[in-house]
PDB file of C-alpha atoms in Angstrom:
ATOM      1  CA  MET K   5     -60.515 -52.721 -29.222  1.00  0.00           C
ATOM      2  CA  LEU K   6     -56.912 -53.799 -27.626  1.00  0.00           C
ATOM      3  CA  ARG K   7     -56.087 -55.316 -31.068  1.00  0.00           C
ATOM      4  CA  CYS K   8     -58.365 -56.045 -33.918  1.00  0.00           C
ATOM      5  CA  ARG K   9     -57.841 -59.612 -34.804  1.00  0.00           C
ATOM      6  CA  LEU K  10     -59.195 -61.765 -37.395  1.00  0.00           C
ATOM      7  CA  SER K  11     -57.866 -65.413 -36.812  1.00  0.00           C
ATOM      8  CA  SER K  12     -60.708 -67.647 -37.908  1.00  0.00           C
ATOM      9  CA  VAL K  13     -61.408 -66.127 -41.207  1.00  0.00           C
ATOM     10  CA  PRO K  14     -60.333 -68.192 -44.095  1.00  0.00           C
ATOM     11  CA  ILE K  15     -56.567 -67.241 -45.550  1.00  0.00           C
ATOM     12  CA  VAL K  16     -58.112 -66.031 -48.065  1.00  0.00           C
ATOM     13  CA  ALA K  17     -54.123 -33.067 -64.684  1.00  0.00           C
ATOM     14  CA  GLY K  18     -50.635 -33.135 -65.553  1.00  0.00           C
ATOM     15  CA  LEU K  19     -48.134 -34.472 -63.336  1.00  0.00           C
ATOM     16  CA  LEU K  20     -44.297 -33.904 -62.730  1.00  0.00           C
ATOM     17  CA  LEU K  21     -41.781 -35.504 -60.584  1.00  0.00           C
ATOM     18  CA  ALA K  22     -40.886 -33.172 -57.776  1.00  0.00           C
ATOM     19  CA  SER K  23     -37.263 -33.546 -59.131  1.00  0.00           C
ATOM     20  CA  SER K  24     -35.932 -35.342 -62.377  1.00  0.00           C
ATOM     21  CA  ALA K  25     -32.698 -36.524 -60.434  1.00  0.00           C
ATOM     22  CA  LEU K  26     -32.338 -40.347 -59.798  1.00  0.00           C
ATOM     23  CA  ALA K  27     -34.162 -41.283 -56.770  1.00  0.00           C
ATOM     24  CA  SER K  28     -32.682 -44.455 -55.457  1.00  0.00           C
ATOM     25  CA  ALA K  29     -33.513 -46.349 -52.572  1.00  0.00           C
ATOM     26  CA  GLY K  30     -29.826 -47.949 -52.246  1.00  0.00           C
ATOM     27  CA  GLU K  31     -30.018 -50.507 -49.883  1.00  0.00           C
ATOM     28  CA  PRO K  32     -32.774 -49.707 -47.560  1.00  0.00           C
ATOM     29  CA  ARG K  33     -33.133 -51.755 -44.461  1.00  0.00           C
ATOM     30  CA  GLY K  34     -36.785 -52.352 -44.357  1.00  0.00           C
ATOM     31  CA  LEU K  35     -39.922 -52.448 -46.040  1.00  0.00           C
ATOM     32  CA  LEU K  36     -42.924 -52.220 -43.921  1.00  0.00           C
ATOM     33  CA  GLU K  37     -46.552 -52.738 -44.578  1.00  0.00           C
ATOM     34  CA  LEU K  38     -49.086 -51.601 -42.087  1.00  0.00           C
ATOM     35  CA  PHE K  39     -52.463 -53.210 -42.046  1.00  0.00           C
ATOM     36  CA  THR K  40     -54.794 -50.737 -40.538  1.00  0.00           C
ATOM     37  CA  SER K  41     -58.508 -50.190 -40.451  1.00  0.00           C
ATOM     38  CA  GLN K  42     -60.579 -46.810 -39.955  1.00  0.00           C
ATOM     39  CA  GLY K  43     -62.794 -49.012 -37.736  1.00  0.00           C
ATOM     40  CA  CYS K  44     -60.291 -50.329 -35.346  1.00  0.00           C
ATOM     41  CA  SER K  45     -59.513 -48.221 -32.314  1.00  0.00           C
ATOM     42  CA  SER K  46     -56.131 -49.468 -31.717  1.00  0.00           C
ATOM     43  CA  CYS K  47     -54.899 -48.631 -35.260  1.00  0.00           C
ATOM     44  CA  PRO K  48     -54.641 -44.634 -34.801  1.00  0.00           C
ATOM     45  CA  ALA K  49     -51.572 -44.961 -32.551  1.00  0.00           C
ATOM     46  CA  ALA K  50     -49.979 -47.172 -35.321  1.00  0.00           C
ATOM     47  CA  ASP K  51     -50.906 -44.847 -38.010  1.00  0.00           C
ATOM     48  CA  LYS K  52     -49.489 -42.009 -36.343  1.00  0.00           C
ATOM     49  CA  LEU K  53     -46.125 -44.088 -35.603  1.00  0.00           C
ATOM     50  CA  LEU K  54     -46.306 -45.078 -39.434  1.00  0.00           C
ATOM     51  CA  GLY K  55     -45.994 -41.454 -40.136  1.00  0.00           C
ATOM     52  CA  GLU K  56     -42.975 -40.970 -38.068  1.00  0.00           C
ATOM     53  CA  LEU K  57     -41.287 -44.046 -39.757  1.00  0.00           C
ATOM     54  CA  ALA K  58     -42.262 -42.754 -43.060  1.00  0.00           C
ATOM     55  CA  ASP K  59     -39.615 -39.977 -42.604  1.00  0.00           C
ATOM     56  CA  ASP K  60     -36.828 -42.415 -42.103  1.00  0.00           C
ATOM     57  CA  PRO K  61     -34.939 -42.432 -45.643  1.00  0.00           C
ATOM     58  CA  SER K  62     -33.570 -46.137 -44.825  1.00  0.00           C
ATOM     59  CA  LEU K  63     -37.472 -47.378 -44.697  1.00  0.00           C
ATOM     60  CA  VAL K  64     -39.904 -47.817 -47.288  1.00  0.00           C
ATOM     61  CA  ALA K  65     -43.417 -47.517 -44.909  1.00  0.00           C
ATOM     62  CA  LEU K  66     -46.647 -48.352 -46.491  1.00  0.00           C
ATOM     63  CA  SER K  67     -50.253 -48.190 -45.257  1.00  0.00           C
ATOM     64  CA  VAL K  68     -52.381 -50.911 -46.421  1.00  0.00           C
ATOM     65  CA  PRO K  69     -55.944 -50.634 -45.406  1.00  0.00           C
ATOM     66  CA  ILE K  70     -58.130 -53.459 -45.185  1.00  0.00           C
ATOM     67  CA  ASP K  71     -62.010 -53.915 -45.458  1.00  0.00           C
ATOM     68  CA  TYR K  72     -62.965 -56.700 -42.955  1.00  0.00           C
ATOM     69  CA  TRP K  73     -64.100 -54.399 -40.213  1.00  0.00           C
ATOM     70  CA  ASP K  74     -66.339 -52.502 -42.359  1.00  0.00           C
ATOM     71  CA  TYR K  75     -69.336 -54.566 -40.912  1.00  0.00           C
ATOM     72  CA  LEU K  76     -68.457 -52.679 -37.431  1.00  0.00           C
ATOM     73  CA  GLY K  77     -70.235 -49.734 -38.453  1.00  0.00           C
ATOM     74  CA  TRP K  78     -67.949 -47.402 -40.650  1.00  0.00           C
ATOM     75  CA  LYS K  79     -66.744 -48.425 -44.247  1.00  0.00           C
ATOM     76  CA  ASP K  80     -63.100 -47.657 -44.181  1.00  0.00           C
ATOM     77  CA  THR K  81     -62.921 -45.069 -47.155  1.00  0.00           C
ATOM     78  CA  LEU K  82     -59.341 -46.136 -48.320  1.00  0.00           C
ATOM     79  CA  ALA K  83     -59.515 -49.884 -47.929  1.00  0.00           C
ATOM     80  CA  SER K  84     -59.298 -52.542 -50.666  1.00  0.00           C
ATOM     81  CA  SER K  85     -60.220 -56.259 -50.577  1.00  0.00           C
ATOM     82  CA  ALA K  86     -56.784 -56.927 -52.385  1.00  0.00           C
ATOM     83  CA  HIS K  87     -55.275 -55.665 -49.143  1.00  0.00           C
ATOM     84  CA  SER K  88     -56.979 -57.838 -47.095  1.00  0.00           C
ATOM     85  CA  ALA K  89     -56.144 -60.770 -49.380  1.00  0.00           C
ATOM     86  CA  ARG K  90     -52.567 -59.886 -49.113  1.00  0.00           C
ATOM     87  CA  GLN K  91     -52.524 -60.126 -45.556  1.00  0.00           C
ATOM     88  CA  ARG K  92     -54.252 -63.336 -45.107  1.00  0.00           C
ATOM     89  CA  ALA K  93     -51.666 -64.748 -47.912  1.00  0.00           C
ATOM     90  CA  TYR K  94     -49.036 -63.474 -45.472  1.00  0.00           C
ATOM     91  CA  ALA K  95     -50.659 -65.336 -42.439  1.00  0.00           C
ATOM     92  CA  ARG K  96     -51.148 -68.510 -44.621  1.00  0.00           C
ATOM     93  CA  VAL K  97     -47.522 -68.505 -45.765  1.00  0.00           C
ATOM     94  CA  ARG K  98     -46.200 -67.904 -42.453  1.00  0.00           C
ATOM     95  CA  GLY K  99     -48.585 -70.882 -40.808  1.00  0.00           C
ATOM     96  CA  ASP K 100     -49.792 -68.839 -38.158  1.00  0.00           C
ATOM     97  CA  ARG K 101     -53.058 -67.715 -38.945  1.00  0.00           C
ATOM     98  CA  GLU K 102     -52.065 -63.904 -37.286  1.00  0.00           C
ATOM     99  CA  VAL K 103     -54.246 -61.757 -39.022  1.00  0.00           C
ATOM    100  CA  TYR K 104     -55.268 -58.460 -37.013  1.00  0.00           C
ATOM    101  CA  THR K 105     -55.151 -54.618 -37.257  1.00  0.00           C
ATOM    102  CA  PRO K 106     -52.823 -52.711 -36.712  1.00  0.00           C
ATOM    103  CA  GLN K 107     -50.349 -55.222 -37.930  1.00  0.00           C
ATOM    104  CA  ILE K 108     -47.034 -54.625 -39.646  1.00  0.00           C
ATOM    105  CA  VAL K 109     -45.459 -57.079 -41.792  1.00  0.00           C
ATOM    106  CA  VAL K 110     -41.628 -56.421 -42.089  1.00  0.00           C
ATOM    107  CA  ASN K 111     -39.844 -57.345 -45.076  1.00  0.00           C
ATOM    108  CA  GLY K 112     -42.367 -59.917 -45.952  1.00  0.00           C
ATOM    109  CA  ALA K 113     -41.085 -61.982 -43.218  1.00  0.00           C
ATOM    110  CA  THR K 114     -42.711 -61.481 -40.138  1.00  0.00           C
ATOM    111  CA  HIS K 115     -44.956 -59.356 -38.435  1.00  0.00           C
ATOM    112  CA  VAL K 116     -45.372 -57.241 -35.336  1.00  0.00           C
ATOM    113  CA  LEU K 117     -48.140 -54.965 -33.419  1.00  0.00           C
ATOM    114  CA  GLY K 118     -48.080 -52.045 -35.810  1.00  0.00           C
ATOM    115  CA  SER K 119     -48.079 -49.573 -32.845  1.00  0.00           C
ATOM    116  CA  ASP K 120     -44.884 -51.108 -31.228  1.00  0.00           C
ATOM    117  CA  HIS K 121     -42.023 -49.122 -32.362  1.00  0.00           C
ATOM    118  CA  GLY K 122     -39.442 -51.339 -30.505  1.00  0.00           C
ATOM    119  CA  ALA K 123     -41.119 -54.447 -32.083  1.00  0.00           C
ATOM    120  CA  VAL K 124     -40.512 -52.995 -35.528  1.00  0.00           C
ATOM    121  CA  GLU K 125     -36.933 -52.167 -34.903  1.00  0.00           C
ATOM    122  CA  ARG K 126     -35.960 -55.744 -33.544  1.00  0.00           C
ATOM    123  CA  ALA K 127     -37.920 -57.362 -36.339  1.00  0.00           C
ATOM    124  CA  ILE K 128     -35.634 -55.156 -39.066  1.00  0.00           C
ATOM    125  CA  THR K 129     -32.842 -56.435 -37.283  1.00  0.00           C
ATOM    126  CA  VAL K 130     -33.807 -60.263 -37.362  1.00  0.00           C
ATOM    127  CA  THR K 131     -34.999 -60.356 -41.117  1.00  0.00           C
ATOM    128  CA  ASP K 132     -31.857 -58.476 -42.184  1.00  0.00           C
ATOM    129  CA  ARG K 133     -30.021 -61.616 -41.187  1.00  0.00           C
ATOM    130  CA  ASN K 134     -31.213 -63.297 -44.299  1.00  0.00           C
ATOM    131  CA  THR K 135     -28.769 -61.854 -46.687  1.00  0.00           C
ATOM    132  CA  ALA K 136     -31.357 -61.698 -49.642  1.00  0.00           C
ATOM    133  CA  VAL K 137     -33.680 -59.446 -47.630  1.00  0.00           C
ATOM    134  CA  MET K 138     -33.414 -55.595 -49.315  1.00  0.00           C
ATOM    135  CA  SER K 139     -30.233 -56.749 -51.191  1.00  0.00           C
ATOM    136  CA  VAL K 140     -31.507 -56.031 -54.691  1.00  0.00           C
ATOM    137  CA  PRO K 141     -30.960 -51.962 -55.559  1.00  0.00           C
ATOM    138  CA  VAL K 142     -33.898 -50.665 -56.788  1.00  0.00           C
ATOM    139  CA  ALA K 143     -34.210 -46.890 -58.598  1.00  0.00           C
ATOM    140  CA  LEU K 144     -36.792 -44.849 -60.003  1.00  0.00           C
ATOM    141  CA  SER K 145     -36.485 -41.744 -62.367  1.00  0.00           C
ATOM    142  CA  LEU K 146     -38.305 -39.508 -64.569  1.00  0.00           C
ATOM    143  CA  ASP K 147     -37.920 -39.664 -67.992  1.00  0.00           C
ATOM    144  CA  GLY K 148     -40.350 -36.833 -69.783  1.00  0.00           C
ATOM    145  CA  ASN K 149     -44.066 -38.180 -68.907  1.00  0.00           C
ATOM    146  CA  ALA K 150     -42.600 -41.592 -68.070  1.00  0.00           C
ATOM    147  CA  LEU K 151     -41.731 -43.480 -64.666  1.00  0.00           C
ATOM    148  CA  ASN K 152     -38.017 -45.360 -65.198  1.00  0.00           C
ATOM    149  CA  ILE K 153     -37.701 -48.373 -62.801  1.00  0.00           C
ATOM    150  CA  GLU K 154     -34.334 -50.273 -62.781  1.00  0.00           C
ATOM    151  CA  VAL K 155     -33.665 -53.294 -60.677  1.00  0.00           C
ATOM    152  CA  THR K 156     -30.172 -54.546 -60.247  1.00  0.00           C
ATOM    153  CA  ALA K 157     -28.920 -57.763 -60.994  1.00  0.00           C
ATOM    154  CA  ARG K 158     -28.598 -60.427 -57.913  1.00  0.00           C
ATOM    155  CA  LYS K 159     -28.635 -63.650 -59.661  1.00  0.00           C
ATOM    156  CA  ASP K 160     -27.722 -65.471 -56.334  1.00  0.00           C
ATOM    157  CA  HIS K 161     -31.032 -64.715 -54.639  1.00  0.00           C
ATOM    158  CA  GLY K 162     -33.397 -66.178 -56.988  1.00  0.00           C
ATOM    159  CA  GLY K 163     -36.562 -64.672 -58.692  1.00  0.00           C
ATOM    160  CA  GLY K 164     -39.526 -62.909 -57.998  1.00  0.00           C
ATOM    161  CA  GLU K 165     -41.777 -60.383 -58.923  1.00  0.00           C
ATOM    162  CA  VAL K 166     -41.913 -56.486 -59.397  1.00  0.00           C
ATOM    163  CA  TRP K 167     -44.710 -54.519 -58.324  1.00  0.00           C
ATOM    164  CA  LEU K 168     -45.391 -50.858 -58.588  1.00  0.00           C
ATOM    165  CA  CYS K 169     -47.797 -49.162 -56.229  1.00  0.00           C
ATOM    166  CA  PRO K 170     -49.211 -45.481 -56.658  1.00  0.00           C
ATOM    167  CA  LEU K 171     -49.267 -44.085 -53.234  1.00  0.00           C
ATOM    168  CA  THR K 172     -50.867 -40.918 -51.494  1.00  0.00           C
ATOM    169  CA  ARG K 173     -48.496 -39.726 -49.168  1.00  0.00           C
ATOM    170  CA  SER K 174     -50.650 -38.097 -46.598  1.00  0.00           C
ATOM    171  CA  VAL K 175     -54.612 -38.514 -46.291  1.00  0.00           C
ATOM    172  CA  PRO K 176     -56.561 -36.748 -43.602  1.00  0.00           C
ATOM    173  CA  VAL K 177     -59.884 -38.855 -42.938  1.00  0.00           C
ATOM    174  CA  ALA K 178     -62.608 -37.515 -40.665  1.00  0.00           C
ATOM    175  CA  ILE K 179     -64.128 -40.852 -39.329  1.00  0.00           C
ATOM    176  CA  GLY K 180     -68.199 -40.553 -38.738  1.00  0.00           C
ATOM    177  CA  ARG K 181     -69.033 -43.771 -37.116  1.00  0.00           C
ATOM    178  CA  GLY K 182     -67.750 -46.770 -35.208  1.00  0.00           C
ATOM    179  CA  GLU K 183     -65.130 -47.082 -32.646  1.00  0.00           C
ATOM    180  CA  ASN K 184     -62.950 -43.959 -33.976  1.00  0.00           C
ATOM    181  CA  HIS K 185     -66.166 -41.754 -34.239  1.00  0.00           C
ATOM    182  CA  GLY K 186     -65.315 -38.257 -34.183  1.00  0.00           C
ATOM    183  CA  ARG K 187     -61.615 -38.443 -34.880  1.00  0.00           C
ATOM    184  CA  THR K 188     -59.604 -37.196 -37.951  1.00  0.00           C
ATOM    185  CA  VAL K 189     -56.980 -39.686 -38.550  1.00  0.00           C
ATOM    186  CA  THR K 190     -54.155 -39.041 -41.084  1.00  0.00           C
ATOM    187  CA  TYR K 191     -52.880 -41.987 -43.168  1.00  0.00           C
ATOM    188  CA  HIS K 192     -49.499 -41.951 -44.483  1.00  0.00           C
ATOM    189  CA  ASN K 193     -47.939 -43.609 -47.788  1.00  0.00           C
ATOM    190  CA  VAL K 194     -51.583 -45.247 -48.622  1.00  0.00           C
ATOM    191  CA  VAL K 195     -51.433 -47.993 -51.459  1.00  0.00           C
ATOM    192  CA  ARG K 196     -53.903 -47.165 -54.056  1.00  0.00           C
ATOM    193  CA  ARG K 197     -53.337 -49.848 -56.506  1.00  0.00           C
ATOM    194  CA  TRP K 198     -50.864 -52.879 -57.322  1.00  0.00           C
ATOM    195  CA  LEU K 199     -49.291 -52.940 -60.606  1.00  0.00           C
ATOM    196  CA  LYS K 200     -47.400 -55.922 -61.642  1.00  0.00           C
ATOM    197  CA  LEU K 201     -44.597 -54.808 -64.042  1.00  0.00           C
ATOM    198  CA  GLY K 202     -43.110 -58.350 -64.347  1.00  0.00           C
ATOM    199  CA  ASP K 203     -41.258 -60.938 -62.966  1.00  0.00           C
ATOM    200  CA  PHE K 204     -37.556 -60.869 -61.646  1.00  0.00           C
ATOM    201  CA  ALA K 205     -35.409 -63.435 -62.593  1.00  0.00           C
ATOM    202  CA  GLY K 206     -32.056 -62.542 -60.901  1.00  0.00           C
ATOM    203  CA  THR K 207     -30.796 -60.705 -63.970  1.00  0.00           C
ATOM    204  CA  GLU K 208     -30.951 -56.511 -64.433  1.00  0.00           C
ATOM    205  CA  SER K 209     -34.548 -55.225 -65.516  1.00  0.00           C
ATOM    206  CA  ALA K 210     -35.512 -52.265 -66.376  1.00  0.00           C
ATOM    207  CA  TRP K 211     -39.423 -50.752 -67.053  1.00  0.00           C
ATOM    208  CA  ASN K 212     -40.525 -47.050 -68.626  1.00  0.00           C
ATOM    209  CA  VAL K 213     -43.996 -46.809 -67.355  1.00  0.00           C
ATOM    210  CA  PRO K 214     -46.215 -44.011 -68.679  1.00  0.00           C
ATOM    211  CA  LEU K 215     -47.191 -41.546 -65.785  1.00  0.00           C
ATOM    212  CA  SER K 216     -50.886 -41.855 -67.463  1.00  0.00           C
ATOM    213  CA  GLU K 217     -50.785 -45.464 -66.016  1.00  0.00           C
ATOM    214  CA  VAL K 218     -49.796 -44.521 -62.790  1.00  0.00           C
ATOM    215  CA  VAL K 219     -51.717 -41.446 -61.718  1.00  0.00           C
ATOM    216  CA  THR K 220     -55.383 -41.430 -60.355  1.00  0.00           C
ATOM    217  CA  GLY K 221     -56.789 -38.954 -57.907  1.00  0.00           C
ATOM    218  CA  GLY K 222     -54.613 -37.675 -55.177  1.00  0.00           C
ATOM    219  CA  VAL K 223     -51.268 -39.703 -56.186  1.00  0.00           C
ATOM    220  CA  ASP K 224     -48.419 -38.316 -55.112  1.00  0.00           C
ATOM    221  CA  ALA K 225     -45.632 -40.903 -54.997  1.00  0.00           C
ATOM    222  CA  ALA K 226     -44.955 -44.154 -56.029  1.00  0.00           C
ATOM    223  CA  ALA K 227     -43.229 -47.380 -54.721  1.00  0.00           C
ATOM    224  CA  VAL K 228     -41.779 -50.199 -56.197  1.00  0.00           C
ATOM    225  CA  ILE K 229     -41.311 -53.484 -54.433  1.00  0.00           C
ATOM    226  CA  VAL K 230     -39.347 -56.424 -55.718  1.00  0.00           C
ATOM    227  CA  GLN K 231     -40.559 -59.443 -53.884  1.00  0.00           C
ATOM    228  CA  GLN K 232     -39.862 -63.240 -54.016  1.00  0.00           C
ATOM    229  CA  GLY K 233     -43.189 -65.537 -54.357  1.00  0.00           C
ATOM    230  CA  SER K 234     -46.525 -64.489 -55.455  1.00  0.00           C
ATOM    231  CA  PRO K 235     -49.653 -62.409 -54.544  1.00  0.00           C
ATOM    232  CA  ASP K 236     -51.152 -66.109 -53.077  1.00  0.00           C
ATOM    233  CA  LYS K 237     -47.771 -66.871 -51.519  1.00  0.00           C
ATOM    234  CA  PRO K 238     -45.752 -63.756 -50.656  1.00  0.00           C
ATOM    235  CA  GLY K 239     -42.267 -64.111 -49.698  1.00  0.00           C
ATOM    236  CA  ILE K 240     -39.284 -61.916 -48.336  1.00  0.00           C
ATOM    237  CA  VAL K 241     -38.713 -58.611 -49.956  1.00  0.00           C
ATOM    238  CA  LEU K 242     -35.742 -58.429 -52.091  1.00  0.00           C
ATOM    239  CA  GLY K 243     -35.708 -54.536 -52.487  1.00  0.00           C
ATOM    240  CA  ALA K 244     -37.813 -51.710 -52.535  1.00  0.00           C
ATOM    241  CA  ALA K 245     -37.723 -47.719 -53.318  1.00  0.00           C
ATOM    242  CA  LEU K 246     -40.228 -44.808 -52.981  1.00  0.00           C
ATOM    243  CA  VAL K 247     -40.287 -41.526 -54.870  1.00  0.00           C
ATOM    244  CA  PRO K 248     -42.365 -38.418 -54.438  1.00  0.00           C
ATOM    245  CA  VAL K 249     -44.291 -37.005 -57.128  1.00  0.00           C
ATOM    246  CA  ALA K 250     -46.136 -33.740 -57.600  1.00  0.00           C
ATOM    247  CA  ARG K 251     -49.566 -33.835 -55.733  1.00  0.00           C
ATOM    248  CA  GLN K 252     -52.853 -33.586 -57.915  1.00  0.00           C
ATOM    249  CA  THR K 253     -56.005 -31.714 -56.580  1.00  0.00           C
ATOM    250  CA  THR K 254     -58.291 -34.415 -56.787  1.00  0.00           C
ATOM    251  CA  ASP K 255     -59.649 -35.249 -53.356  1.00  0.00           C
ATOM    252  CA  VAL K 256     -59.201 -39.069 -52.352  1.00  0.00           C
ATOM    253  CA  ARG K 257     -61.179 -39.109 -48.931  1.00  0.00           C
TER     254      ARG K 257
END
């Protein structure tokens, strides 16, 4: 499968942070969302690239597994229909109906082939010309058994929403059927859930979230995204941050 495309579908046990020191995104240059599928033969190259990009401290790189290829013979073990809906919403806002895997959406503004490193870098450069993109510093820190989120005021860039995403940093999956039959692919910074913290109106905002509300099996990191728009009409990303947490032992495969 050269590129898995879905253009005609309607748009539709205890946990401690690895460090109690403040973890801040500063002003990273890019939020990358890789829409990927275990059932797409073109995706493993993109999954590998995302792992490399995730090691870049200036990037917040996330895997967002979709479920619309499950009918091809292998049900993606990490996928969510909410992820598929998010990808389609991006396409609807752009107006291009480009829904495919592997696709990386860069800063909520544009998309590129997920295995093309050069295209990713160019897209980051182009989207950063919008001064609002990645302009809102986001910080994460531990306060006892809670996660603190602080979003800096930027009144000149309008409002949006603040989302917390529990992540699993590395998930190896042995794929038993479909186009990737017999392969073991490792997925990086896999989004497990989307938890809306609240709205961002340009003023300084803060949340204190109990870790018990964040942690599920296998979660060992968390990302926060400040984004214009809404789930149905996602806009540009105003800020993002990612912090690792200590791994639980539950298997998420």
